[in-house]
Coordinates of C-alpha atoms and ligand atoms in Angstrom, one line a residue:
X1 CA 0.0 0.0 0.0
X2 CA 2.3 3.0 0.9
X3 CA 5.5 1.8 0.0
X4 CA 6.0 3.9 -2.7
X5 CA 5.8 6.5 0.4
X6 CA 9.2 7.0 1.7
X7 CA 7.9 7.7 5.0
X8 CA 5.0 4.8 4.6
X9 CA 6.5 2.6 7.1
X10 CA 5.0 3.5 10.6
X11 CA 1.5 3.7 9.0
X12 CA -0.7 1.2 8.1
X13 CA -3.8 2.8 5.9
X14 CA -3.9 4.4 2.8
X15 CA -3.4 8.6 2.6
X16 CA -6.9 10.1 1.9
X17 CA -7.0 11.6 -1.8
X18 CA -7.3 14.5 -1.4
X19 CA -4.1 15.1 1.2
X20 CA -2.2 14.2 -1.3
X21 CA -3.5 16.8 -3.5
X22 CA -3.9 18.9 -1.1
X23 CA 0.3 18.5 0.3
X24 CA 1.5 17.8 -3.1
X25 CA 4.0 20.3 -4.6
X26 CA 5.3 18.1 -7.4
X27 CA 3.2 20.8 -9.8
X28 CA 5.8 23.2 -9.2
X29 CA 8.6 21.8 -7.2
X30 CA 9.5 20.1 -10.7
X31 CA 11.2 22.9 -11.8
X32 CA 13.9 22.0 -9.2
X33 CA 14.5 18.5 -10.9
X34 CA 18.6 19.6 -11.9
X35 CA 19.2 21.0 -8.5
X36 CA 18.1 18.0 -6.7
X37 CA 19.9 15.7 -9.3
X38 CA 23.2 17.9 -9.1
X39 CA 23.0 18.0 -4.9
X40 CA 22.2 14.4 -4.5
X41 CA 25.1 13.6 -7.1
X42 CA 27.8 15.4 -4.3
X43 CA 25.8 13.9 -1.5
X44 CA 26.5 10.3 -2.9
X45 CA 30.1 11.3 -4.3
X46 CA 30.7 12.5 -0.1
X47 CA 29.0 8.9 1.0
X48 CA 31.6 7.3 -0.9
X49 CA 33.9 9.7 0.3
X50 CA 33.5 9.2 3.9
X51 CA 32.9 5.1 3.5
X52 CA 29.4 5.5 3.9
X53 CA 29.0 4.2 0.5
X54 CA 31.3 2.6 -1.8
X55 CA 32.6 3.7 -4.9
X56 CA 31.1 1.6 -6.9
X57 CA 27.8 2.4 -5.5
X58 CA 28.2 6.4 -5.3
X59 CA 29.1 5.7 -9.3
X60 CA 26.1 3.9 -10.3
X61 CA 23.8 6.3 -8.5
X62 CA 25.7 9.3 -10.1
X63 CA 25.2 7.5 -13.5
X64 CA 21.6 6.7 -13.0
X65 CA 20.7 10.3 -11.7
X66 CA 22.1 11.7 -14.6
X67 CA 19.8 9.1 -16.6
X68 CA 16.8 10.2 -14.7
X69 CA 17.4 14.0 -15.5
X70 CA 17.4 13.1 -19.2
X71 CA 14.4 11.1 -18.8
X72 CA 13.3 14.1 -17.5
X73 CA 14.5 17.0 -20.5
X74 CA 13.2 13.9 -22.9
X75 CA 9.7 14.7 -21.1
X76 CA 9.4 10.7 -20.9
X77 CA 9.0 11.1 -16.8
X78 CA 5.9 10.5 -15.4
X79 CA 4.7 12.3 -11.8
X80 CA 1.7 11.8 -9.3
X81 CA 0.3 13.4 -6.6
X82 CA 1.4 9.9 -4.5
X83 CA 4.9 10.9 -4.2
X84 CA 4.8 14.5 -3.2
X85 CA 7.7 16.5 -4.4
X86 CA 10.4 15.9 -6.9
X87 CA 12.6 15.3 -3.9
X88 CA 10.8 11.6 -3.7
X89 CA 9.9 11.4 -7.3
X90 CA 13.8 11.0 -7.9
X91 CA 14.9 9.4 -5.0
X92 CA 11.9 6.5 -6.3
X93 CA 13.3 6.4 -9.5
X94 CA 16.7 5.6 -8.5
X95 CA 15.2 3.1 -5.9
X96 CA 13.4 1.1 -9.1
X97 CA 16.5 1.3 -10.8
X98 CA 19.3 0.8 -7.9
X99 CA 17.3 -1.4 -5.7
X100 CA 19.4 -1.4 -2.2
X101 CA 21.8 0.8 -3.5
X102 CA 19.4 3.7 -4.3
X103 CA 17.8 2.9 -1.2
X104 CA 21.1 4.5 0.5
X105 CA 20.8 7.8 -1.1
X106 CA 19.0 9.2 1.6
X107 CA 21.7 8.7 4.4
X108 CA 22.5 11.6 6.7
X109 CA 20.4 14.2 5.0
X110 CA 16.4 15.3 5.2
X111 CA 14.1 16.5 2.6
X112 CA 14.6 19.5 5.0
X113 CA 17.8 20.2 3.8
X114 CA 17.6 18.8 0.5
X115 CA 14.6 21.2 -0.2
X116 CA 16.5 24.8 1.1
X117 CA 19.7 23.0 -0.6
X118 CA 18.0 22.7 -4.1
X119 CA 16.0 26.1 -3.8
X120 CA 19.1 27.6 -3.1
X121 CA 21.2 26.4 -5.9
X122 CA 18.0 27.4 -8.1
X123 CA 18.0 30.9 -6.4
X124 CA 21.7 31.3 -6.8
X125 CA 21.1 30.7 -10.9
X126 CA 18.1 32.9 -11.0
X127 CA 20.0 35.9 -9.5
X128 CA 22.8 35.4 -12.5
X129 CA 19.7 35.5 -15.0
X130 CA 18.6 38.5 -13.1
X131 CA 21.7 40.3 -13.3
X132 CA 22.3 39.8 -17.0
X133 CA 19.0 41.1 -18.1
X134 CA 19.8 44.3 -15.7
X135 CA 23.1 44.6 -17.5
X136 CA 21.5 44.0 -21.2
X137 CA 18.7 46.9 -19.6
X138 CA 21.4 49.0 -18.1
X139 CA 22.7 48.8 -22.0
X140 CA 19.9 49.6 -24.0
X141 CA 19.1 52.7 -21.4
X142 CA 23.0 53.5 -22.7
X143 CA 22.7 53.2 -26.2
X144 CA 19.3 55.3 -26.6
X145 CA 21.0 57.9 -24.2
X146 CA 23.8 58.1 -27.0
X147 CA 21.3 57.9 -29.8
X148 CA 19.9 61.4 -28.1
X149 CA 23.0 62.9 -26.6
X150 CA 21.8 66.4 -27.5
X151 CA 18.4 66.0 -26.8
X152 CA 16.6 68.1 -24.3
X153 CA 13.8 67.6 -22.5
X154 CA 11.8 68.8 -19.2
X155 CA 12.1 67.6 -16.2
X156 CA 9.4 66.9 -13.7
X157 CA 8.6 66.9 -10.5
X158 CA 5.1 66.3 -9.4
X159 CA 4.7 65.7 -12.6
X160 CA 4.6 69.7 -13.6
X161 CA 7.5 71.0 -15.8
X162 CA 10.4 71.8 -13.4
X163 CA 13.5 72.2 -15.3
X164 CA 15.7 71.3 -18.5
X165 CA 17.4 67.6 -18.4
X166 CA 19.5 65.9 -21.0
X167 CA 17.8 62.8 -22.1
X168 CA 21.2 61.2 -21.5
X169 CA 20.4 62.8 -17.7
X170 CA 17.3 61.1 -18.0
X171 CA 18.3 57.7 -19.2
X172 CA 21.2 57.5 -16.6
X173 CA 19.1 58.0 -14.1
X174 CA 17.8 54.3 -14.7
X175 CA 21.1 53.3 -15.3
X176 CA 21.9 54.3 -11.7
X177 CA 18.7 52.8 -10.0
X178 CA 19.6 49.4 -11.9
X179 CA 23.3 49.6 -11.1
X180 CA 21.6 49.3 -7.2
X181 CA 19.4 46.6 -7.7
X182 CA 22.5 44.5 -9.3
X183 CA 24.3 45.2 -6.2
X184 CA 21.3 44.5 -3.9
X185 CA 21.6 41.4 -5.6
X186 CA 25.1 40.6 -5.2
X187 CA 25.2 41.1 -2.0
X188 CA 21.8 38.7 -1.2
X189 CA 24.1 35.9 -3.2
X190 CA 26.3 35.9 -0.5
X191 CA 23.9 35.0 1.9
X192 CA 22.4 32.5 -0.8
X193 CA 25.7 30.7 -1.1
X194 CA 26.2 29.1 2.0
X195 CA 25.6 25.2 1.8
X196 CA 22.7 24.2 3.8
X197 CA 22.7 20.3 3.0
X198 CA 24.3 18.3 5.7
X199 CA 22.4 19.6 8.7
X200 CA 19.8 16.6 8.0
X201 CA 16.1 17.3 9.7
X202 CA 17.0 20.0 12.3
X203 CA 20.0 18.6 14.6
X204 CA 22.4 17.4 12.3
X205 CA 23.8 13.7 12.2
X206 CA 25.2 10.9 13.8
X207 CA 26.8 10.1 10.6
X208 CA 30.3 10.7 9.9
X209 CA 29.4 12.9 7.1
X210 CA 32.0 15.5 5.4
X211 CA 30.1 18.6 4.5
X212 CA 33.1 20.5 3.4
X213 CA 33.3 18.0 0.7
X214 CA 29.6 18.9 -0.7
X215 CA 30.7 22.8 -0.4
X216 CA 33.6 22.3 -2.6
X217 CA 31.4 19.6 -4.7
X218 CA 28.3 22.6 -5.1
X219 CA 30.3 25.5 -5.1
X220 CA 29.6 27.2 -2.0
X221 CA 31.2 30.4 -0.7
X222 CA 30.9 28.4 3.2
X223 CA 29.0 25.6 5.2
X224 CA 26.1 27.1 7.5
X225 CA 27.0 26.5 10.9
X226 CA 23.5 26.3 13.0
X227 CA 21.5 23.0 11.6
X228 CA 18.6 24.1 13.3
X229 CA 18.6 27.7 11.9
X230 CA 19.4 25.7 8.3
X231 CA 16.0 24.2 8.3
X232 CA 13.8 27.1 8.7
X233 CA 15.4 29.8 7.0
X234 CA 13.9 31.0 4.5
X235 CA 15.6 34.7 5.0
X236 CA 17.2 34.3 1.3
X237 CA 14.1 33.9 -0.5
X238 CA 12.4 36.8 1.2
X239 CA 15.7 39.0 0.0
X240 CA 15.8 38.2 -3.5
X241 CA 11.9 38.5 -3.7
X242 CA 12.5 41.8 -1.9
X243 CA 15.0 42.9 -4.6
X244 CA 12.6 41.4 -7.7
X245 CA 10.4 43.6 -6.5
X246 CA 12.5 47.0 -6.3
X247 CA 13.5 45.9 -10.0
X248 CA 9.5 45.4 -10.7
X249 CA 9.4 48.8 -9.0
X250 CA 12.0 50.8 -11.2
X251 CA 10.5 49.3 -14.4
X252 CA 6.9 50.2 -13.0
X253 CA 7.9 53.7 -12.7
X254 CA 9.8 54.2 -16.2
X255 CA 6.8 52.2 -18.4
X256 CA 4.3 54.8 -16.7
X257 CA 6.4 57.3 -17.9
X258 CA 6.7 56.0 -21.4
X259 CA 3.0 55.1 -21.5
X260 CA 2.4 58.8 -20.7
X261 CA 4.9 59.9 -23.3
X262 CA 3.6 57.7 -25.9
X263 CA 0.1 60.0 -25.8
X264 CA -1.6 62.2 -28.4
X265 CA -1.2 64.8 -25.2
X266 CA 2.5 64.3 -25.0
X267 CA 3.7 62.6 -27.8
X268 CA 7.7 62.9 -26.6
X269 CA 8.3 59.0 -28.3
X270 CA 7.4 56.6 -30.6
X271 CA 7.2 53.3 -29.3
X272 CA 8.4 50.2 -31.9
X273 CA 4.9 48.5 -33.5
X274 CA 6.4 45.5 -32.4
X275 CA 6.1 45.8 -29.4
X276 CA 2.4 47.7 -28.8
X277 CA -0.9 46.0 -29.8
X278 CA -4.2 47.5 -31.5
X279 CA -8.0 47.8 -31.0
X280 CA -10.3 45.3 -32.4
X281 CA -12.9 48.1 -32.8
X282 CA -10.6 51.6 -32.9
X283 CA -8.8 51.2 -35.8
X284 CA -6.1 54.2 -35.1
X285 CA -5.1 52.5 -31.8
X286 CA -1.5 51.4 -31.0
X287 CA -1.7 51.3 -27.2
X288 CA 1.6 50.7 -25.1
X289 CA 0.2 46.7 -23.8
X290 CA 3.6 45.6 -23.0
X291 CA 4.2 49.1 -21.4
X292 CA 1.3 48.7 -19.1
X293 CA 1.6 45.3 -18.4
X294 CA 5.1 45.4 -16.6
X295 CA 3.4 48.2 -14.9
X296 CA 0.6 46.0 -14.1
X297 CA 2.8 42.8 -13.1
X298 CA 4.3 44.8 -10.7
X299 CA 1.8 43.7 -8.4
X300 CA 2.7 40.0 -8.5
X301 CA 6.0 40.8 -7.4
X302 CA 5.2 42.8 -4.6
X303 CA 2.4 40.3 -3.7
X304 CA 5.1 37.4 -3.8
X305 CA 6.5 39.7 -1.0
X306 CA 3.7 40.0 1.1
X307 CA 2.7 36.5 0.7
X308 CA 6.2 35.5 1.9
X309 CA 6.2 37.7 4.6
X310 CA 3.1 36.5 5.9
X311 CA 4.4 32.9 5.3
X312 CA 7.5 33.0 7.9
X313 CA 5.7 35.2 10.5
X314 CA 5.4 33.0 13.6
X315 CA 6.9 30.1 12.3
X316 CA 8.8 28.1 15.4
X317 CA 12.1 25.9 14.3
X318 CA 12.7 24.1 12.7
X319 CA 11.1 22.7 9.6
X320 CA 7.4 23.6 9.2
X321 CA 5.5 22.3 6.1
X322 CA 4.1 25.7 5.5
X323 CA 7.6 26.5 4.4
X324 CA 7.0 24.5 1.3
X325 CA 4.7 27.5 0.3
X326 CA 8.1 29.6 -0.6
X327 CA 7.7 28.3 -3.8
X328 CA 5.4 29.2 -6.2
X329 CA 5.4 32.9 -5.0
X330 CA 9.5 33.0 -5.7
X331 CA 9.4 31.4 -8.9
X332 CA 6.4 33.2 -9.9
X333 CA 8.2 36.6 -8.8
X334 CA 11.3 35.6 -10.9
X335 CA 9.6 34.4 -13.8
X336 CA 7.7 37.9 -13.9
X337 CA 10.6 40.2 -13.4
X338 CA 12.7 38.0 -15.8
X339 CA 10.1 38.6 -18.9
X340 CA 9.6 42.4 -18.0
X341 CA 13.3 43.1 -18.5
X342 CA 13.8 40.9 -21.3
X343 CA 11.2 43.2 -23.1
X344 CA 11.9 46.8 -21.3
X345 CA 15.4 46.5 -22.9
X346 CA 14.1 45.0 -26.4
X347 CA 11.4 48.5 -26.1
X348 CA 14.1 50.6 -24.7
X349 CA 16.2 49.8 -27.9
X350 CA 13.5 50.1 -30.4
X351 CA 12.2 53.5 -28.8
X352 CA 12.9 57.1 -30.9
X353 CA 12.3 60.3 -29.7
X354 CA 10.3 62.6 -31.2
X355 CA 12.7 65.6 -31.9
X356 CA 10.8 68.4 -33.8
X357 CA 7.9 67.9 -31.4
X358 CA 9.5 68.6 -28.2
X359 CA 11.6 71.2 -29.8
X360 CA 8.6 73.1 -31.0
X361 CA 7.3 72.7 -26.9
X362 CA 10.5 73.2 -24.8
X363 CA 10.5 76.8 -24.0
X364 CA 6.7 76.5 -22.4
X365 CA 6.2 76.4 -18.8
X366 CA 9.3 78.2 -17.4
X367 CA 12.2 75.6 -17.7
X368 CA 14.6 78.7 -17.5
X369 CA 13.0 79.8 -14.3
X370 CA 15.4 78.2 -11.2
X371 CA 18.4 79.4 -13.3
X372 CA 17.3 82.8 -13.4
X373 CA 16.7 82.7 -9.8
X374 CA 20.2 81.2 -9.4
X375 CA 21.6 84.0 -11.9
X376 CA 20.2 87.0 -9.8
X377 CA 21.9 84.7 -6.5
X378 CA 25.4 85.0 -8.4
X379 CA 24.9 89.1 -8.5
X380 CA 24.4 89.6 -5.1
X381 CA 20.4 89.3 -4.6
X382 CA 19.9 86.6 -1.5
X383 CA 18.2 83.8 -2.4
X384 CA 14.6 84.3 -1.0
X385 CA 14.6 87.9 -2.6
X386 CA 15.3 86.3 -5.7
X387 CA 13.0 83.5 -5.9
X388 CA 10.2 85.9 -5.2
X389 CA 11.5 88.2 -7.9
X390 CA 11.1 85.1 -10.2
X391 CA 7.8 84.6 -8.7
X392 CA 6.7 88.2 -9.5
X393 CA 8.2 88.0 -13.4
X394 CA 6.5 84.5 -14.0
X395 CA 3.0 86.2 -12.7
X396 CA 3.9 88.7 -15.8
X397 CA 4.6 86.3 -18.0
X398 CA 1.4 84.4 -17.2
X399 CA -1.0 87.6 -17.6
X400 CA 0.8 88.7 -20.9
X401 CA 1.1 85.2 -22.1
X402 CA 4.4 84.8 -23.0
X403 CA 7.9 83.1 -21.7
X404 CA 10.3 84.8 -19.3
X405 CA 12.9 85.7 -22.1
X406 CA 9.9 88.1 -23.8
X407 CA 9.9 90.8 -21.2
X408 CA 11.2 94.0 -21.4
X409 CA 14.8 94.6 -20.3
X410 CA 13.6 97.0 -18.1
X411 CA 11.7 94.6 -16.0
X412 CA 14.6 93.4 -15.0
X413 CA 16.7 96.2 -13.9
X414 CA 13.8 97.2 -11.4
X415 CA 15.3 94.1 -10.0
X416 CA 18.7 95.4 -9.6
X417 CA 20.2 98.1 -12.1
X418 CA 21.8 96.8 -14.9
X419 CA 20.5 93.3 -15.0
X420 CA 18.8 93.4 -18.1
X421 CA 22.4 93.7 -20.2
X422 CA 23.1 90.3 -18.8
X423 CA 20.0 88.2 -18.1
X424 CA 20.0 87.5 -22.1
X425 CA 23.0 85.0 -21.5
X426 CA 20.5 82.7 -18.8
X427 CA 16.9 82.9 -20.3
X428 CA 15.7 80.2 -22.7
X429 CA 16.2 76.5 -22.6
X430 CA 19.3 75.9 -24.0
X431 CA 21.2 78.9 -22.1
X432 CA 19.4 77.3 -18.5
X433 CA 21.2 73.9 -19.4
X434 CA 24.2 75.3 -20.7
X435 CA 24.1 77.0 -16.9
X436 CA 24.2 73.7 -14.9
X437 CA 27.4 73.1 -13.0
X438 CA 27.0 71.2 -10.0
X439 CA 28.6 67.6 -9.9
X440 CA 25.8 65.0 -10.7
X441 CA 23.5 67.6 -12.5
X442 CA 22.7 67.5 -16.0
X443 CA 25.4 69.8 -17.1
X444 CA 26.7 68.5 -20.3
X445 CA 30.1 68.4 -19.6
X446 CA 28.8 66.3 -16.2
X447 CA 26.5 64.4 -18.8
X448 CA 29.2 63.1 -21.2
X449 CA 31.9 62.4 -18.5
X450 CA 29.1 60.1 -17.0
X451 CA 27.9 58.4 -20.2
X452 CA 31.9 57.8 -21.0
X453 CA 32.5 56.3 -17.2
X454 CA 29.2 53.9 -18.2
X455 CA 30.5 53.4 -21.4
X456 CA 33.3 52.0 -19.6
X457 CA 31.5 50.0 -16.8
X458 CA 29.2 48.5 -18.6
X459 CA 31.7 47.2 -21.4
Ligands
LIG1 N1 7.8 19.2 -0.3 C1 8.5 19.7 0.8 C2 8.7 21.2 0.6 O1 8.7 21.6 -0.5 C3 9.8 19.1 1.0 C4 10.2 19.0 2.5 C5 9.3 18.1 3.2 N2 9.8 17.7 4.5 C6 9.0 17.1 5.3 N3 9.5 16.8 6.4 N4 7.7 16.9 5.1 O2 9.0 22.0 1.5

């Protein structure tokens, strides 16, 4: 009856149905098939290792779990509910192949190491994958930014037009914000690449086991010292989830952006028609889909989060089955910030500005208005004089309808005498830029010594 249960043999009826549909985790777990097959490979190569298991056998069981994971990428391997997880479904397969020898895999470990033991190898893979989509992202932000090195636009802040950027400005400022989330990551792998198999259920072993051997064998960075802080930590998974979604975040913020630049209203870009869909009853439509749908996936990720959260709070050590519940929502999270960077780069790339429009628009709404404040600062006039001088000239400029460079020289010299001779060489867009000094501003001379030191890191 249960001996295809690995656990079957201190019970003596059947498991209802629908627990085992209920407890299953196969339907995802599977995904973790080469982890398990590569971890239980170094287990059985440290059995032999320590005497625990002969060479001979620690070679066949190598051999046949490397059969099993072709099986597997053949699609010719069957699951069921019955066995659970993909931690038994293998371990049964090598037992119907092995016999006694497979049944030996097992010894001196725990599904509750094996399982954090397989998640993180997975995890430790997924942040790799994660940091070369950044890196192809952080490049195609690069490559537009050089594609529209002269290019300026507004800037905003509360979404009102505040004051000239670069789009090179612009670009690198995602550049930056993804350059973090890389290192958020790298630092997160640290703490994923600590070995976790070897502390068996929650105490460790009796058996003379060599888990310095398995670090070397998997790669690890170190061997976790506390077995019963191995079992229930989960801390990992709730980091990289936590830095999925800051990456979900970034691109959430830049497509809104774009979607709102891609309007009739704004119309600053024009998105690749590869990459936007149309109406099945507006015939004019291109609408931003992709754009608003890693917007709109966002939420996944930072559901994943909560749901994780809420999954560790209160748990007591060591192992708790609710644990197995890490899953889905990590995969899921990686899965869904994986495909939104693979096509925010492909969009960033295929993305062209729309010169002559924003030309014709970028000496509205007072872009030159903070540098003229900042100008009347550099002869003499304090600052909070001078802002509400600004003030006063912009309330001109909004009752006579017209931009801060079209009043009369004299308004300025009520200001202080002799102003108006010089104000000329500040007003207007391209004068404000040209203005900009500061280190880390979007002075052009900061601009292209930052797009040549990206150039560089990002080679
Ligand atoms: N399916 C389980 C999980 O994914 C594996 C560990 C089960 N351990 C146990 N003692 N039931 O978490």
């Amino acid at each position: 009856m249960s001996q295809q249960k690995t656990w079957g043999g201190r019970f003596t009826g059947e498991t209802d149905n629908r627990v085992e549909l209920f407890t299953e985790s196969i339907s995802f777990d599977q995904r973790l098939y080469r982890e398990d097959i590569l971890a239980s490979q170094a287990h059985a190569r440290m059995l032999a290792h320590v005497g625990l298991l002969t060479a001979d056998e620690a070679q066949a069981i190598v051999g046949v779990l490397a059969d099993i994971q072709a099986e597997i990428e053949r699609g010719e391997f069957s699951y069921s509910v019955k066995l659970e997880d993909i931690h038994t479904h293998i371990e049964q397969a090598l037992i119907k192949r092995l016999g006694d020898i497979g049944r030996k895999l097992h010894t001196g470990r725990s599904r509750n190491d094996q399982v954090i033991t397989d998640v993180k190898l997975w995890t430790r893979n997924a942040i790799d994958v994660i940091d070369a989509r950044l890196l192809e992202m952080q490049r195609a932000l690069l490559a537009n930014a050089e594609a529209h090195r002269d290019l300026v636009i507004p800037g905003y802040t509360h979404f009102q037009r505040a004051q000239p950027v670069l789009v090179p400005h612009y670009f690198l400022a995602y550049v930056e914000k993804h350059q973090r989330d890389r290192q958020r990551l790298a630092d997160c792998r640290k703490r994923v690449n600590v070995l976790s198999l070897g502390t068996a259920a929650l105490a460790g072993t009796s058996l003379p086991i060599d888990r310095e051997f398995v670090r070397k064998e998997l790669g690890f960075d170190s061997v976790a010292a506390n077995s019963l802080d191995v079992s229930s930590d989960r801390d990992f998974v709730l980091e990289f989830v936590f830095d999925l979604s800051l990456i979900a975040l970034h691109l959430a913020g830049w497509a809104e952006e774009w979607i709102l630049w891609s309007t009739t209203e704004f119309n600053f870009i024009d998105l690749p028609d590869a990459f936007c869909t149309g109406s099945s009853i507006m015939p004019h439509k291109k609408n931003p889909d992709v754009l608003e749908l890693i917007r709109g996936k966002s939420a996944r990720v930072a559901a994943a989060l909560t749901q994780l959260t809420l999954l560790v709070k209160g748990l007591p050590l060591a192992y708790n089955r609710d644990l197995q519940e890490d899953k889905e929502a990590l995969f899921d999270a990686f899965d869904t910030v994986s495909a939104s960077l693979e096509l925010a780069a492909a969009l960033v790339r295929g993305t062209t500005f729309r010169r002559e429009v924003i030309a014709s628009r970028i000496e509205t709404g007072y872009l030159d208005a903070t540098t003229l404040m900042e100008f009347f600062v550099k002869q003499g006039v304090p600052l909070r004089s001078a802002h509400e001088a600004v003030g006063k000239l912009i309330r001109q400029c909004e009752e006579r309808r017209c931009r801060l460079s079209d009043l009369a020289p004299e308004t300025f010299d009520a200001i202080q005498p002799g102003l108006s001779g010089k104000v000329g060489a500040v007003l207007g867009v391209a004068n404000a830029l040209a203005a900009f000094q500061s280190y880390g501003s979007t002075a052009p001379a900061q601009v292209a010594w930052q797009l040549d030191a990206w150039h560089e890191r990002l080679k």
